[in-house]
mmCIF file of C-alpha atoms and ligand atoms in Angstrom:
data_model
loop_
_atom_site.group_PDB
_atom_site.id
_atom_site.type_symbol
_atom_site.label_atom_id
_atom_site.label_comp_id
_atom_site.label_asym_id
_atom_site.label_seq_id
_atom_site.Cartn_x
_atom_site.Cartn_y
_atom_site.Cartn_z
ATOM 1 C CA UNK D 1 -33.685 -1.864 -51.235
ATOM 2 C CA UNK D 2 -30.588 -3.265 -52.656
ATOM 3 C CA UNK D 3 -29.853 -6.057 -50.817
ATOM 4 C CA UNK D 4 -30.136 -8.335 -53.220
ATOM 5 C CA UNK D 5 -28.272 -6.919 -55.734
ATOM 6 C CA UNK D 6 -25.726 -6.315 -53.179
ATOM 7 C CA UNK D 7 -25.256 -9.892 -51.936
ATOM 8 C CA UNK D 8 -25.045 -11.481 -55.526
ATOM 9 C CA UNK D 9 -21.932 -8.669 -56.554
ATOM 10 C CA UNK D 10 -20.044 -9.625 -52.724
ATOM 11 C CA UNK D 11 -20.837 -12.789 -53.567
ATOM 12 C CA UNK D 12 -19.093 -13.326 -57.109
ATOM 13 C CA UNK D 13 -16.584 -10.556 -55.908
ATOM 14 C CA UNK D 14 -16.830 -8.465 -59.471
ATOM 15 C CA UNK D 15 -17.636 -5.420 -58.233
ATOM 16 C CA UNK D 16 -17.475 -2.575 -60.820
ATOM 17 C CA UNK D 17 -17.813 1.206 -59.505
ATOM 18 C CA UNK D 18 -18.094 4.161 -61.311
ATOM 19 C CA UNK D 19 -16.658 7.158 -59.534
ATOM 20 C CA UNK D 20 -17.071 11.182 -60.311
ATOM 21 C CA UNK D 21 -14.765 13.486 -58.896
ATOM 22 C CA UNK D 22 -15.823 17.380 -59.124
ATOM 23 C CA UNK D 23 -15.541 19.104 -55.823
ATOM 24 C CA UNK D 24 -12.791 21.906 -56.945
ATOM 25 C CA UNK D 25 -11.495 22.847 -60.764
ATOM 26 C CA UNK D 26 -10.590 19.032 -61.612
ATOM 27 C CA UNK D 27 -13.448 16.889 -63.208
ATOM 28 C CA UNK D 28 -12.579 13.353 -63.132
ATOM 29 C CA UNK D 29 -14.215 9.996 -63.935
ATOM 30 C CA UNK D 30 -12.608 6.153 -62.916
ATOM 31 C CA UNK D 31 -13.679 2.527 -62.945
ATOM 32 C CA UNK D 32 -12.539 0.142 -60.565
ATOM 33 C CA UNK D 33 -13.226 -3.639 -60.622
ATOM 34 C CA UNK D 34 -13.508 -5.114 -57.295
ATOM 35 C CA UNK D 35 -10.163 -2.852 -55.091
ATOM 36 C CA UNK D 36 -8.294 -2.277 -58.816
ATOM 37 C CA UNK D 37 -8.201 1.001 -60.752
ATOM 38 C CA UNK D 38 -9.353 0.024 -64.580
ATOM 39 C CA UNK D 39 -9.290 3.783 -65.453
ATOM 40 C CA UNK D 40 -8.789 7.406 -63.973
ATOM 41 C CA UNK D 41 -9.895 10.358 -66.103
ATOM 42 C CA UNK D 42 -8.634 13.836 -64.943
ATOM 43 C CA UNK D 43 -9.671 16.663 -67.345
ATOM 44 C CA UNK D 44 -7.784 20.054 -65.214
ATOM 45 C CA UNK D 45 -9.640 23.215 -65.685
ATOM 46 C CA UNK D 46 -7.088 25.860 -67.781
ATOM 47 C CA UNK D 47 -9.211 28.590 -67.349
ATOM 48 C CA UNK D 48 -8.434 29.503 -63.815
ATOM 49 C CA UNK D 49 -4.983 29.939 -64.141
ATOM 50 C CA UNK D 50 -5.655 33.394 -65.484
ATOM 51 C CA UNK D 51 -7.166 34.336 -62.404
ATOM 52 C CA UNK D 52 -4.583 33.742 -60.027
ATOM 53 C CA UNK D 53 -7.069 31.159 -58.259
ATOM 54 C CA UNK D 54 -10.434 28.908 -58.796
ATOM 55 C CA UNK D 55 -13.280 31.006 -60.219
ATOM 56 C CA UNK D 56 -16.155 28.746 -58.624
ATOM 57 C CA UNK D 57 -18.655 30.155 -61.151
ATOM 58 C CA UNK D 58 -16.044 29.300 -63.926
ATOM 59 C CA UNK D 59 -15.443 25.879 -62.170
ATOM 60 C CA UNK D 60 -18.817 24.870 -62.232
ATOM 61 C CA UNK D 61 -19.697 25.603 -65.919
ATOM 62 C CA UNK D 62 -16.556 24.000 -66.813
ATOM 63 C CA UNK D 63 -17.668 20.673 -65.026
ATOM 64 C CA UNK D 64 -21.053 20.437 -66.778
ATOM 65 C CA UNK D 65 -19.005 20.634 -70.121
ATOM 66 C CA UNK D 66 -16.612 17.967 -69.162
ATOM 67 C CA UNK D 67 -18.546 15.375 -67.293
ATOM 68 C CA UNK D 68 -20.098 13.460 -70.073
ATOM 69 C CA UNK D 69 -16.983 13.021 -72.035
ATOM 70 C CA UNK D 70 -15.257 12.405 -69.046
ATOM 71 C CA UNK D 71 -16.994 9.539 -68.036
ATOM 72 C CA UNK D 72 -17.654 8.632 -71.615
ATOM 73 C CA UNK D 73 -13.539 8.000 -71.505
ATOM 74 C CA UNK D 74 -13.379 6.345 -68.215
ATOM 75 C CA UNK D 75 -16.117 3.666 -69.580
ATOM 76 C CA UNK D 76 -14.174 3.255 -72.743
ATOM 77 C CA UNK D 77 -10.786 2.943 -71.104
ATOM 78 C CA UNK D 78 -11.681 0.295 -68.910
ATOM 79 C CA UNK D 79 -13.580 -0.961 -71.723
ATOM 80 C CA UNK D 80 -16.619 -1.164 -69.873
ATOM 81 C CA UNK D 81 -20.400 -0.706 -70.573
ATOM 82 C CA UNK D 82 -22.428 0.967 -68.626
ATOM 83 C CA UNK D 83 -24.941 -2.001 -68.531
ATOM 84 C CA UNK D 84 -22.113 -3.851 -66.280
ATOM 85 C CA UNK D 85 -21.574 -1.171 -63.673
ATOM 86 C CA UNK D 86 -22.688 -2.327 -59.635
ATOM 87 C CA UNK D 87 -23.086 0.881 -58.402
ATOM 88 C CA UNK D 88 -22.082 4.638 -58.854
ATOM 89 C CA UNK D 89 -20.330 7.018 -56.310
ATOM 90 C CA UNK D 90 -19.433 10.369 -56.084
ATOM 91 C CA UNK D 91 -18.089 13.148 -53.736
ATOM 92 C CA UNK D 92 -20.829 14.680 -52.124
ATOM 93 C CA UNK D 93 -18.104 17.366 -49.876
ATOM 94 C CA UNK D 94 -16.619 18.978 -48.911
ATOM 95 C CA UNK D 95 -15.922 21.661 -51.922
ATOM 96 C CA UNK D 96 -17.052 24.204 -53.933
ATOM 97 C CA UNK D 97 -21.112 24.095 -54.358
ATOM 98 C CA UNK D 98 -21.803 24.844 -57.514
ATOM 99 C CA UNK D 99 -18.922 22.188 -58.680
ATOM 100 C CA UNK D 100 -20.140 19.363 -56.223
ATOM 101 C CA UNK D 101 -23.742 20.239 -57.704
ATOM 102 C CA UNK D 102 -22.383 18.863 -61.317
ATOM 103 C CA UNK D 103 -21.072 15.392 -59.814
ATOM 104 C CA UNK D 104 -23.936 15.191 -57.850
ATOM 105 C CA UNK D 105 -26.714 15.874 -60.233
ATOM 106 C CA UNK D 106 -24.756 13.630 -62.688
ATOM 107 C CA UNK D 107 -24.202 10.342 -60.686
ATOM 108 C CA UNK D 108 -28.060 10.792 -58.872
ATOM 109 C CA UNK D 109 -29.360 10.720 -62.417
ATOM 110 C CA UNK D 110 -27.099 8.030 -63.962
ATOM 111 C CA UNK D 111 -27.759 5.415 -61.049
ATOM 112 C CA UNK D 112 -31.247 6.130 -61.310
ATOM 113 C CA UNK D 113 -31.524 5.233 -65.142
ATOM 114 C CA UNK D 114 -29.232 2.703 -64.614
ATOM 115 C CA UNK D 115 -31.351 1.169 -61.322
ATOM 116 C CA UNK D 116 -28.310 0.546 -59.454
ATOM 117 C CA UNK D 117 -26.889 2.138 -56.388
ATOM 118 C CA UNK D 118 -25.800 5.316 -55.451
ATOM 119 C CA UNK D 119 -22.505 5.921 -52.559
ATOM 120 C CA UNK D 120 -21.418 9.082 -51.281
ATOM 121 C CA UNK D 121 -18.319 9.700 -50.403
ATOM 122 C CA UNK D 122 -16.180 12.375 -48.510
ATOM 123 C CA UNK D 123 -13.306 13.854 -50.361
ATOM 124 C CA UNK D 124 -10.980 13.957 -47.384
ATOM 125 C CA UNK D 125 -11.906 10.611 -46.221
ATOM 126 C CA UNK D 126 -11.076 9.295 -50.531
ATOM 127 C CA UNK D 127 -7.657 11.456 -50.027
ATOM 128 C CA UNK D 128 -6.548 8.891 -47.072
ATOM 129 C CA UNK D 129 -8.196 5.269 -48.139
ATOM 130 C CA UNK D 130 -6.540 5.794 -51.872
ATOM 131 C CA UNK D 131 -3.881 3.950 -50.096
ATOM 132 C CA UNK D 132 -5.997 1.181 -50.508
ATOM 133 C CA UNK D 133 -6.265 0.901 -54.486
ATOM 134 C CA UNK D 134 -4.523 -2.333 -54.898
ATOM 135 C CA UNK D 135 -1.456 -2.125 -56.611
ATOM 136 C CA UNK D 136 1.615 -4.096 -56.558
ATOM 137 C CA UNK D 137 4.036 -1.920 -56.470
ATOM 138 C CA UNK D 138 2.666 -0.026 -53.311
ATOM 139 C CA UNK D 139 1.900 -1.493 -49.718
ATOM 140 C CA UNK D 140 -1.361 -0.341 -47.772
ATOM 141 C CA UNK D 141 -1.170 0.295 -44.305
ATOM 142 C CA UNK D 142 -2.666 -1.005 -41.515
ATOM 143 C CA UNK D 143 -4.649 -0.269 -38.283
ATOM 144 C CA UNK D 144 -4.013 2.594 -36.823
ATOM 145 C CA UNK D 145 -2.021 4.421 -39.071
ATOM 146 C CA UNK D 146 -1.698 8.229 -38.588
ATOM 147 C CA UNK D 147 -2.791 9.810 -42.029
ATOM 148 C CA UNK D 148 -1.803 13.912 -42.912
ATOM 149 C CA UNK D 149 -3.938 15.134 -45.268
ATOM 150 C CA UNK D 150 -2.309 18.353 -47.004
ATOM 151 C CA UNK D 151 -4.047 19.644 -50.060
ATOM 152 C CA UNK D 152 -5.393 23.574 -51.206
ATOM 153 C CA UNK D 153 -8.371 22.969 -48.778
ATOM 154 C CA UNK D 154 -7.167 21.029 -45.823
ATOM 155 C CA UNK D 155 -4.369 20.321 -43.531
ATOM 156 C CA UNK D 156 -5.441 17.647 -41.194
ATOM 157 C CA UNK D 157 -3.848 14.972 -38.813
ATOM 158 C CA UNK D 158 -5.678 12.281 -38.680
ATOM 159 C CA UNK D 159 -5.816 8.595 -36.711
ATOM 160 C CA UNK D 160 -7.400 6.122 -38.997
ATOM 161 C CA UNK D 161 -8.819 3.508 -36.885
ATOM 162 C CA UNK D 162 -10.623 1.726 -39.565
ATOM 163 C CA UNK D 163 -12.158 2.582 -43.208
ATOM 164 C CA UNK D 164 -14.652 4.693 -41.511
ATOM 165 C CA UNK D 165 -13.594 5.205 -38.282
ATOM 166 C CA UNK D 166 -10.887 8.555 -38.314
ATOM 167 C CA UNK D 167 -10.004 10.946 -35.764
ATOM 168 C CA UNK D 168 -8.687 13.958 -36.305
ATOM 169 C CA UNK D 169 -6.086 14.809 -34.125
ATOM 170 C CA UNK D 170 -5.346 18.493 -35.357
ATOM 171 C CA UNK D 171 -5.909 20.967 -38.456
ATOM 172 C CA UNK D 172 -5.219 24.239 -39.584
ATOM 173 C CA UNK D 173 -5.999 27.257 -37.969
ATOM 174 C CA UNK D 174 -5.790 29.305 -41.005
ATOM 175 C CA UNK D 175 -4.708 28.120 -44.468
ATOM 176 C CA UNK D 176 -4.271 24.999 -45.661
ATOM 177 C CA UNK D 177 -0.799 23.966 -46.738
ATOM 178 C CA UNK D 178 -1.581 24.074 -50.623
ATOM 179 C CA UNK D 179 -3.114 27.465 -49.804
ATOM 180 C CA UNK D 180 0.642 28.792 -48.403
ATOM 181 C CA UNK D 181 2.244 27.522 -51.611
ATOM 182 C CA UNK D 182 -0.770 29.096 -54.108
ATOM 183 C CA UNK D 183 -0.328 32.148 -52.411
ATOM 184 C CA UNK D 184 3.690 32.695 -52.060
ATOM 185 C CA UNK D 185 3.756 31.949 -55.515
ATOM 186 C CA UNK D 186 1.834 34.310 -55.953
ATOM 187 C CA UNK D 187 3.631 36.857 -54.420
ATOM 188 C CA UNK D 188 6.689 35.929 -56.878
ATOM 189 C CA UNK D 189 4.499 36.199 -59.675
ATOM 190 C CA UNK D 190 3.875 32.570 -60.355
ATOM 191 C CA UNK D 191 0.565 31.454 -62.206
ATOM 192 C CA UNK D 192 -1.955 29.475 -60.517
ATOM 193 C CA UNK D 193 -1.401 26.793 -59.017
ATOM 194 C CA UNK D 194 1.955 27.920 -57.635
ATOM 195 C CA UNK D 195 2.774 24.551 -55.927
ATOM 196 C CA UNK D 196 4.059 22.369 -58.312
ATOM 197 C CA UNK D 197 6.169 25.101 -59.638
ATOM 198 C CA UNK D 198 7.529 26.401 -55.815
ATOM 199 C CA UNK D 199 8.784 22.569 -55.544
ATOM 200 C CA UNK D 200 10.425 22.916 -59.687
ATOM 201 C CA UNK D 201 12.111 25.650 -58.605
ATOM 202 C CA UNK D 202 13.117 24.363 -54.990
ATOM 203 C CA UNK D 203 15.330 21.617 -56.649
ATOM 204 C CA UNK D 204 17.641 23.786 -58.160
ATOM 205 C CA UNK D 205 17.970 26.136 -55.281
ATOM 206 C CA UNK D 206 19.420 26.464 -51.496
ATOM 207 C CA UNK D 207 17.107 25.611 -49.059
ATOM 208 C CA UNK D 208 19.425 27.452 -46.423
ATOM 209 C CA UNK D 209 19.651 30.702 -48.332
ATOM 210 C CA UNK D 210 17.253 32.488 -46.712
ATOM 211 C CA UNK D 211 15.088 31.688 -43.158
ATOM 212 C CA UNK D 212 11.575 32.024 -42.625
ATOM 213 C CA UNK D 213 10.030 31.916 -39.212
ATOM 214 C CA UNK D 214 8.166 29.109 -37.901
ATOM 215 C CA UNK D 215 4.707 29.186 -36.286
ATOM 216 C CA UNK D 216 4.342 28.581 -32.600
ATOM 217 C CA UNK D 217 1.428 26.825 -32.017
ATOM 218 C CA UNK D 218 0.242 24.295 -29.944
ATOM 219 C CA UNK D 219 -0.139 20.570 -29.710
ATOM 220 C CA UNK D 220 -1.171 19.012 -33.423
ATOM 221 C CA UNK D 221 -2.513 21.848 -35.341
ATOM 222 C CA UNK D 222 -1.043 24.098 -37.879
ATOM 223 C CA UNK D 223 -1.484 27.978 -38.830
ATOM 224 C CA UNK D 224 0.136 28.832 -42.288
ATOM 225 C CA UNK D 225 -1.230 32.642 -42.847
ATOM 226 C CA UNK D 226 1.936 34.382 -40.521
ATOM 227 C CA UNK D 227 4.629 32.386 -43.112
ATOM 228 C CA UNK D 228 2.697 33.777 -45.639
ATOM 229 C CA UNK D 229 2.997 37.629 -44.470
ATOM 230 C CA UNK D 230 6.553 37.388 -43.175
ATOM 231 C CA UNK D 231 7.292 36.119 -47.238
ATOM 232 C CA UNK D 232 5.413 39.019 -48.499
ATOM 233 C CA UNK D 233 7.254 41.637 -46.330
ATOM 234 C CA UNK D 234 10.497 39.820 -47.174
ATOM 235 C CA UNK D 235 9.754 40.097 -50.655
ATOM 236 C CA UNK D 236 8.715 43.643 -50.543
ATOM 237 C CA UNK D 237 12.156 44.801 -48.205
ATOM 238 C CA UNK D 238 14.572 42.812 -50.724
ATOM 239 C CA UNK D 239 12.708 44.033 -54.171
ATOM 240 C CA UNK D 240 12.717 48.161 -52.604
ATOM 241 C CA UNK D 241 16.617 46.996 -52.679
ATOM 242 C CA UNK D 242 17.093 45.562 -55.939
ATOM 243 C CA UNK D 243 13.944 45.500 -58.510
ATOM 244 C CA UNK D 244 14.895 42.418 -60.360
ATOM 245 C CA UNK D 245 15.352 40.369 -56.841
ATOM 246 C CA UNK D 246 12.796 37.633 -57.157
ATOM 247 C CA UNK D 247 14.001 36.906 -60.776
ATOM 248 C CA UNK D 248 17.736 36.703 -59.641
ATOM 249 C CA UNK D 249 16.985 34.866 -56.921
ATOM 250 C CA UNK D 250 13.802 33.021 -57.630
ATOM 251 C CA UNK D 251 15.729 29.063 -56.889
ATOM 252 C CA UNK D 252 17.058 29.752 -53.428
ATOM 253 C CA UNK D 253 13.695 31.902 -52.453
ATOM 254 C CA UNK D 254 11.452 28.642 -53.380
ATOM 255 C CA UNK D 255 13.991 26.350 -52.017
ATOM 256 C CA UNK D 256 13.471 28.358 -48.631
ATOM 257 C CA UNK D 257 9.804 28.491 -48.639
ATOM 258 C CA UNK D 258 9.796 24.935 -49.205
ATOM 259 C CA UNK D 259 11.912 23.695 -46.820
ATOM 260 C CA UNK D 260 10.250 25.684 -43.878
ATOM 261 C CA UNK D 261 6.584 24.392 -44.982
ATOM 262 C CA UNK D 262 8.140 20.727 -44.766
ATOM 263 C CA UNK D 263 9.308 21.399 -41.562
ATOM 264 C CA UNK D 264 6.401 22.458 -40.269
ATOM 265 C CA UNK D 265 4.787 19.884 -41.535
ATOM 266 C CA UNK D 266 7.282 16.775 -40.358
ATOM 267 C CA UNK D 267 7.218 18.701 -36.679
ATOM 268 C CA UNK D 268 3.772 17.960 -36.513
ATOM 269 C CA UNK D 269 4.038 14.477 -37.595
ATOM 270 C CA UNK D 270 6.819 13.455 -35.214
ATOM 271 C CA UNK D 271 5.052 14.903 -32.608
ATOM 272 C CA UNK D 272 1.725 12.717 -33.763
ATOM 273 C CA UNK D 273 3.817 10.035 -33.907
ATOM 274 C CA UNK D 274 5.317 10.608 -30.131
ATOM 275 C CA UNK D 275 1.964 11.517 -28.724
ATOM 276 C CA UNK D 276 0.184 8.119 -30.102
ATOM 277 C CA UNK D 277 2.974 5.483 -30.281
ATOM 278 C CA UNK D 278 1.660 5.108 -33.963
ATOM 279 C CA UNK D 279 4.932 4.771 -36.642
ATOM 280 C CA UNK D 280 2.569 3.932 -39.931
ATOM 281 C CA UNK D 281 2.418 7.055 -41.857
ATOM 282 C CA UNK D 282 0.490 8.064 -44.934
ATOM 283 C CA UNK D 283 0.219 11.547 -46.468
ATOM 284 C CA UNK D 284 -2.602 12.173 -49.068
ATOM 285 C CA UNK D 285 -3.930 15.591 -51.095
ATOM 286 C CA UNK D 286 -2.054 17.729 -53.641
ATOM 287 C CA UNK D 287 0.819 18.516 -52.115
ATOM 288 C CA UNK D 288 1.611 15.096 -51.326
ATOM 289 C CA UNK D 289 3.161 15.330 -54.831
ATOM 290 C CA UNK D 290 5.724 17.600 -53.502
ATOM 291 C CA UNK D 291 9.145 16.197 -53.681
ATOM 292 C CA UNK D 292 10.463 17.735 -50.427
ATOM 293 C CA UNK D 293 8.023 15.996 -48.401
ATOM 294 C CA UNK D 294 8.355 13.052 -50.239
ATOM 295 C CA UNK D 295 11.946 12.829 -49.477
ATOM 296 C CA UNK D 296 11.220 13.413 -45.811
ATOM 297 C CA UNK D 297 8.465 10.691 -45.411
ATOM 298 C CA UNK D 298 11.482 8.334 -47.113
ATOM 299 C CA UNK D 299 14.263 9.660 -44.879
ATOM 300 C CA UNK D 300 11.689 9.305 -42.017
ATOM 301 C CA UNK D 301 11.454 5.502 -42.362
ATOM 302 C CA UNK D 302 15.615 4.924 -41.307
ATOM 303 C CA UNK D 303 15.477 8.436 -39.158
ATOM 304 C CA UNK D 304 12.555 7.379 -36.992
ATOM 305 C CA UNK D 305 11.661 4.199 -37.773
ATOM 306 C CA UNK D 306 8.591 4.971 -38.914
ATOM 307 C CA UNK D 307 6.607 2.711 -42.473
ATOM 308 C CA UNK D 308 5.479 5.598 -44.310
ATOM 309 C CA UNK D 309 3.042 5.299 -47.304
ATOM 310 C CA UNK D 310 3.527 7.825 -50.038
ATOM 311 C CA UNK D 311 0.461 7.884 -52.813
ATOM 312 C CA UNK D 312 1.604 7.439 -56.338
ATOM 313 C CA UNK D 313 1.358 10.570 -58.321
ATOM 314 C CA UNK D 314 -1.581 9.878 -60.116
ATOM 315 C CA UNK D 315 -3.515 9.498 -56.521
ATOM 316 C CA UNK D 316 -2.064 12.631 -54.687
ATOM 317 C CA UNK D 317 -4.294 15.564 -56.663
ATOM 318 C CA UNK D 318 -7.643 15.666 -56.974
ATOM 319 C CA UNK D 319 -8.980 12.227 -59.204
ATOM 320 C CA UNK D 320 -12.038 9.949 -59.125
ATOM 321 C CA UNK D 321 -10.229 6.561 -58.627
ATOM 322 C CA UNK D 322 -10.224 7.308 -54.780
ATOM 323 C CA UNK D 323 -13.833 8.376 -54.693
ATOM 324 C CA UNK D 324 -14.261 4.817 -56.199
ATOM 325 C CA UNK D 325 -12.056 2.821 -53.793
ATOM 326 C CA UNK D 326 -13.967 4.293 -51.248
ATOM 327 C CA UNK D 327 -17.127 3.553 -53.346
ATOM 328 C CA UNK D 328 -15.928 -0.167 -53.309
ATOM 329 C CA UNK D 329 -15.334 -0.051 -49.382
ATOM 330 C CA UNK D 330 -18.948 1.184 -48.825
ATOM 331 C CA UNK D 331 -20.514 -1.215 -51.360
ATOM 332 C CA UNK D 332 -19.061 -4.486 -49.423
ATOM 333 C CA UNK D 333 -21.092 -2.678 -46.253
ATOM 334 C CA UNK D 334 -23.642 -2.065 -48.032
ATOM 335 C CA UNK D 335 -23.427 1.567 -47.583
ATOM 336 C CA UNK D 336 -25.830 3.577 -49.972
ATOM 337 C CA UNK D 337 -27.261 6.718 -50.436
ATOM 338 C CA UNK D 338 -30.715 7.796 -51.310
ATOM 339 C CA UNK D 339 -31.866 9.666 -54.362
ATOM 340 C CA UNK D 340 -32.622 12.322 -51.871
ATOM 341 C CA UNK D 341 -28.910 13.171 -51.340
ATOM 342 C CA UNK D 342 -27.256 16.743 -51.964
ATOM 343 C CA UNK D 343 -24.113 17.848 -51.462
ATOM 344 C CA UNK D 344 -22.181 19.464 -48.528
ATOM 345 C CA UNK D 345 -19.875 22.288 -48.923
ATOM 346 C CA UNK D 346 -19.040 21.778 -45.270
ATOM 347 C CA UNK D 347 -18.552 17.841 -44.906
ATOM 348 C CA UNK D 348 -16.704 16.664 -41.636
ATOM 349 C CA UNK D 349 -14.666 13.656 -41.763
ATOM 350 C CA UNK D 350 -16.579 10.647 -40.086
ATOM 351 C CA UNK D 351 -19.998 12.653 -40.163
HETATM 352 O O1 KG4 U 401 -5.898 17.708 -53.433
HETATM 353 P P1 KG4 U 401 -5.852 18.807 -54.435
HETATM 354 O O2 KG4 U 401 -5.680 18.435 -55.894
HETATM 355 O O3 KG4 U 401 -7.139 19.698 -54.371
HETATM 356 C C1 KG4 U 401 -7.757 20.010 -53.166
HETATM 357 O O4 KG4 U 401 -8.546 19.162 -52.668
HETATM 358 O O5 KG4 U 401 -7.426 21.095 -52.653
HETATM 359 O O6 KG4 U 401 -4.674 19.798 -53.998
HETATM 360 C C2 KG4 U 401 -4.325 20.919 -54.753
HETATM 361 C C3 KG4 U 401 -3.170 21.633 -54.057
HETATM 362 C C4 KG4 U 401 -2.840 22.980 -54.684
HETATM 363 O O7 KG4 U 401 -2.719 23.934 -53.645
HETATM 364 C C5 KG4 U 401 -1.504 22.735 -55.374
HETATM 365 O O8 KG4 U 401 -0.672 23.880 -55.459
HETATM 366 C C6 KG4 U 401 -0.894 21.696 -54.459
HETATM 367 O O9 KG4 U 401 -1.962 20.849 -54.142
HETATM 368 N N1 KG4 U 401 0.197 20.946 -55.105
HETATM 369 C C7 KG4 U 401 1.490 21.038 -54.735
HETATM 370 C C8 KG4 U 401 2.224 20.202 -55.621
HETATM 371 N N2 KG4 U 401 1.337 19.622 -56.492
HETATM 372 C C9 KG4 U 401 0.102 20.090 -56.161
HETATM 373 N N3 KG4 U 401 2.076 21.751 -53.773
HETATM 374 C C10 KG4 U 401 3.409 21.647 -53.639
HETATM 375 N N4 KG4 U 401 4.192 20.876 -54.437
HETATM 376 C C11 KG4 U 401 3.636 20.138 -55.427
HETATM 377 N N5 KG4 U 401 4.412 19.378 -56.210
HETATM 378 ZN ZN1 ZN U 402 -8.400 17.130 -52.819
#
């Protein structure tokens, strides 16, 4: 149905995508011309932080009032009109319903008035091929590269074969690595979302001070939920002891936590690494911004000889310019979606 239109944009290469981001509490808007970001639009949702956690019902309203000027900005950033855009795409899954319902709705109807195409994409799959947003400061990887995906929803090791052609090689069992930070912050009494303070914290503290245990499990995949109890008895033993505990100590306790969680993490890695000969190795999701596994993936590249690929900042939480990347990747396959689409909750990587 679009062939034509797709030909002629391959053709003269000037591709422009409009991506929308809403699966969780971030609403985001981008344009990319042809593989290069022109804009990325994140408007973070406040409200939740009062709740210790995303309020899905809260989420969802929230993205209905911010999509339009959302993507009103992107246009105008990448000083754009909408007359020029090739083809919309959006995250169809997985995520919360009622949020992926907004994006949805949103880019169905806009392609539609617009007559161009409409591209789904997969959230996890945008977290790994944002490594390919040109930039020329930052290498992409080639094929195979091993890619971790660590965010609040997912922990997942992955072989990336091609664009579209991933394996996972194991996942959580329990909760995702975000999840462990959220939730030991938590349990110091940090707002939501705990991560990005756990890792402001961990730089001015000991990571040695105090020892969590690790997880025994098997081959590739993680569990998270038995650091998160043994923190919240330790917690609970030392504060019976001495009530203002956390506060004294709160540097060295998220200097601890963070260290184990980044050991648990490289562990797996390594072994990925061992088990498939592969030494390329990306990391992508939210708490690829952490600075302790950061500074692993670097060490890793003299340590093990490994090339690692670290997203900037601006790529590792949730954002639309990797739902348009991916957008771009499907449009030079000719990829599209049908007006009949809805979203998926539940949305495997490579189904
Ligand atoms: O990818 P993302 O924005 O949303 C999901 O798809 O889940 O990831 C959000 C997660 C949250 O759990 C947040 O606490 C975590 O990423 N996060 C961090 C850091 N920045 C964000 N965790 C640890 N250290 C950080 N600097
Ligand atoms: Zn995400």
């Amino acid at each position: 149905m679009y062939t034509n239109f797709y030909s002629k944009n391959v053709e003269n290469s000037n591709i422009y995508i409009l991506a929308i981001e809403s699966s969780c509490d971030d609403t985001s808007a981008a344009v990319l011309h042809n593989n290069r970001k022109l804009s990325n639009v994140v408007a973070t949702q406040k409200i939740h932080e009062e709740y210790g956690g995303v309020v899905p019902e809260l989420a969802s309203r929230a993205h209905q009032q911010n999509i339009v000027p959302v993507v009103d900005r992107a246009l105008a950033k990448a000083n754009i009109d909408k007359k020029q855009l090739s083809a919309i795409a959006f995250t169809r899954g997985p995520g919360l319903m009622g949020s992926l319902l907004v994006g949805t709705s949103f880019a169905k109807s806009l392609a539609q008035g617009l007559g161009i195409p409409l591209i789904e994409v997969n959230h996890m799959e945008a977290h790994i091929l944002a490594h390919f947003i040109k930039d020329e400061e930052q290498s992409m990887p080639g094929f195979p590269f091993l890619a971790m995906t660590i965010s609040g929803g997912h922990t997942q090791i992955v072989k990336v074969n091609d664009y579209f052609d991933m394996e996972i090689l194991g996942e959580t069992l329990d909760d995702a690595v975000g999840e462990a930070f959220d939730k030991s912050a938590k349990l110091l009494g940090l707002p939501y979302p705990g991560g990005p303070l756990i890792d402001a914290h961990a730089k001015k503290g000991n990571p040695k001070a105090f020892k969590f245990p690790k997880p025994k499990v098997e081959g590739l995949n993680f569990s998270f939920s038995g650091l998160k109890t043994s923190i919240l008895y330790f917690i609970q033993k030392e504060t019976a002891a001495n009530p203002d505990f956390i506060a004294e100590n709160i540097d060295d306790i998220c200097a601890s936590m963070q260290y184990t969680i980044i050991n648990i993490l490289m562990d797996k890695l390594k072994l990925a690494s061992k088990q498939t000969g592969i030494k390329q190795v990306a990391i992508g999701g939210g708490v690829s911004a952490n600075s302790g596994i950061r500074k692993a993936l670097t060490e890793a590249n003299k340590k093990y000889g490994w090339k690692t690929y670290i997203p900037k900042f601006e790529y590792c939480t949730d954002n639309a310019a990797m739902i348009g990347i991916v957008g771009y990747l499907k449009f030079m396959e000719g990829s599209f979606t049908d007006q009949g689409v809805s979203p998926k909750a539940r949305f495997a990587l490579g189904s």
